[in-house]
Amino acid sequence: MTVSTDHTPGVSEQAARIVAALPRADKLRLVSGADFWNTEAAEGHGVSPFMLTDGPHGLRKQNGAGDHAGLHDSVPATCFPTASALGSTWDVPLLEEVGAALGRESRTEEVGVLLGPGLNIKRHPAGGRNFEYLSEDPLLSGRMAAALVRGIQSEGVGACLKHFAANNQESDRMRIDTIVDERTLREIYLTGFEIAVREAEPWTVMCAYNLINGEHAGESRRLLTEVLRDEWGFDGLVMTDWIATHDRPAGIRAGLDLEMPSSTGAWDARTVAALRAGDLTEAELDVACGRVVTLALKVAAERASRVPADRVAMHDDHHALARRVAAAAATLLSNDGTLPLAPRGRIALIGAFAESPRHQGGGSSLVNATRMDTALATMRARLGTDGEVVYAPGYDAATGEATDEQIAKALEAAEGADAVVLMVGLPTSFESEGYDRTHLDLPASHERLIQAITAQHDRVAVALSHGAPVHMPWADAPQAIVTGHLGGQAAGGALVDVLFGDAEPGGRLAESYPVHVRDVPSDRNFAHAPTQVQYREGLYVGYRFHDTFGVPALFPFGHGLSYTTYEIGEAKVTGRGTSRTVTVPVTNTGDRAGSTVVQVYVHDPVSSVLRPEQELKGFAKVHLRPGESADAVVALDARSFAVYDVDSAAWKVEAGEFEVRIGLSSTRIVATKSVRLTSGDVVAPSPAPASAVATDAEFAAMLGRPIPAPRRLFPFHYDSTIGDLKTTWMGRRFAGALGGVMAKAMPTDQDMPDEVRETMTSFIVNMPLRALAMMSEGRLSFASLDRLIRILNATGLSARRAARK
Ligand code: BGC
């Protein structure tokens, strides 16, 4: 793969010359968008505008009205499997192919930057946006994201790592303050970004909405400049998430270059005042502007050197790729030999998802698919005259609800069938950007169907569609369970490929599936408080928790079965010092082609700081024909053995013995090798909790300071949300009036699906007050917003005083 991150020679110098010649007003204009999706131009200076748009698993280019809630339509584009599925492939070359396809569609539609991949850590299984993220593990997230970035950028389109950083829940995402200790931040939440930046040199990074330890992510000089640029060598552009700006001059000072979308000059007066007062320097503004201009020149140069692809042929190819990828992501969770099915006889296909696929999540990533495979049509075509498909929907695809009659009809369809395929999962409204799930249950009707059908039939394969783990108290009942995750527009076709063994279920879980959400330590501190979330579980995220505390997951990280069998030969670890190569011979001993993922975990038996039981440090996916052998080769380096030493702000390796564990999942370790390292590194003691959730005292020790008090909801400030206003009488009246205005701006389309309405409502309720000025198109200045907030606070205060009398 050719990586074309750089950077037409001399572009930054050319940009610096342009910026030096620009009047300040033009510079201020350029560091903010022109509209919802496009940047500003300085035509007289050779700077053309370019488009940035979602992402991440397909292009969402809107030609008409713009929104970031999946509200308005976008041009048809291939809807690839979502990141939760992509991460489950563990297949670096395949994700490069997906990235290249995304890049090709973007450049054909004249998009300069695709807003993805997203690689936040899945801290809690109910995170509303988990389907848009790759894994619970930073190494897997980073490697998968790097592959996508290389692919996208190989087509001359910029990629965007998002959301930087520690953006791990949707509830109150615009103003939640993530309280996390430094070691956890580095080892869990930043490592994936670091890998992707170092490996793939993305053109852009998007900062997160949230605050981290009291500071807005977009105003953190430490994150955006010291860590991202100075330490990791990032030399691209940092943009805001949409309407994330909280203080524009502070953002520029911190290293935040581009504000998106346009705030129609709302911040200009503040920025000029900061320049006058010396709180911001002209040089700092020039740097931000220079990066915008550099990117504009780069986009223009790439565009000039390439021709758009033929849309029809491209969409055909990409649909085929989407089907291949969906099968490579499909994860066989259990199987007694029922799968693969023989492509003949009578097969009962039950579940409305067979006709109305659940294939992607809600919010800004919503892709207008070019076409849609259904399992029903594909299965009928696959069986042809050799067999019969008896179909019953069993439930309503949109609501997930079922009538007694629907269940009875499903049972009737299953009666006498040679095998039953039962498609269940989460309806669309369960998973979206903008809100988190409140439980991990499947809809009650889906569970009822599983119970009823498995009680009656003994060849039942459950096929799941969902973007994140679900409770499966019924897991022992069916003879096989396969998850297609959210498999994109070809999910239906890919499922049929996998069910009949035309394709191998290539997926391995990129996240642990807990028995119950209560097992997970982050559950104690997740989406419970409106202004603060405390990461008291520290490093104990996902398998790091399960494996350290011996609390089994229902299906562990890295798990996934195959249709064939493998023999793992004698593993070797070669090399010296921290630079080691793990070589594992693998033979396909079955009679089908297949793939498996060799996973390498490192365990540190003696350490002066607390470490999780083991951590993933490398992996290799091998594809083998029947009887074929190949070596899985995994390289380890200093970071594979290191911890982050907070005292010295450096990664350190302690001398001593390490165990290199070779596994087929985090709990299926098939070989262990010992490695002895010499090192002069000294790691300072690092406070850690005695259990999986830190007590107050332990958490304060981890933070190195008292636990900060959560920000109060009243008095109101820029980060207060429209939803917060309901706490005062005047606020309620104001929010009511505002709601009326906003409702008018929403399409009156009766057909707006419930989930889009739900996402939109959550966007409005969670909108921070500062966004009123930014989105008012000049009608509300920040000075007026300040006055408004003062009034709301004064009336709220006097009402509270009166109430106390
Ligand atoms: C999301 C981003 C997205 C942007 C533009 C935001 O709400 O958090 O991921 O790229 O909107 O749609």
GROMACS .gro file of C-alpha atoms and ligand atoms in nm, residues 37 54 60 67-68 115 129 162-163 173 206 209 241-242 364 433 763, ligand 1:
model
   29
   37TRP     CA    1  -1.916   2.096   0.609
   54ASP     CA    2  -1.864   1.188   0.802
   60ARG     CA    3  -2.218   1.082   0.443
   67ASP     CA    4  -2.682   1.822   1.024
   68HIS     CA    5  -2.488   1.592   1.247
  115LEU     CA    6  -1.426   1.228   0.949
  129ARG     CA    7  -2.158   0.504   2.025
  162LYS     CA    8  -1.170   1.108   1.655
  163HIS     CA    9  -1.260   1.190   1.930
  173ARG     CA   10  -2.109   1.429   2.626
  206MET     CA   11  -1.079   1.586   1.595
  209TYR     CA   12  -1.657   1.739   2.331
  241ASP     CA   13  -1.593   1.830   1.707
  242TRP     CA   14  -1.907   1.995   1.570
  364SER     CA   15  -2.379   1.141   1.236
  433GLU     CA   16  -2.487   0.871   1.897
  763PHE     CA   17  -2.891   1.664   2.051
  806BGC     C1   18  -1.985   1.385   1.603
  806BGC     C2   19  -1.866   1.367   1.511
  806BGC     C3   20  -1.907   1.399   1.369
  806BGC     C4   21  -1.960   1.542   1.366
  806BGC     C5   22  -2.005   1.586   1.229
  806BGC     C6   23  -2.049   1.522   1.587
  806BGC     O1   24  -2.169   1.529   1.658
  806BGC     O2   25  -1.943   1.368   1.737
  806BGC     O3   26  -1.818   1.236   1.519
  806BGC     O4   27  -1.798   1.383   1.284
  806BGC     O5   28  -2.073   1.552   1.452
  806BGC     O6   29  -2.121   1.519   1.192
   0.00000   0.00000   0.00000
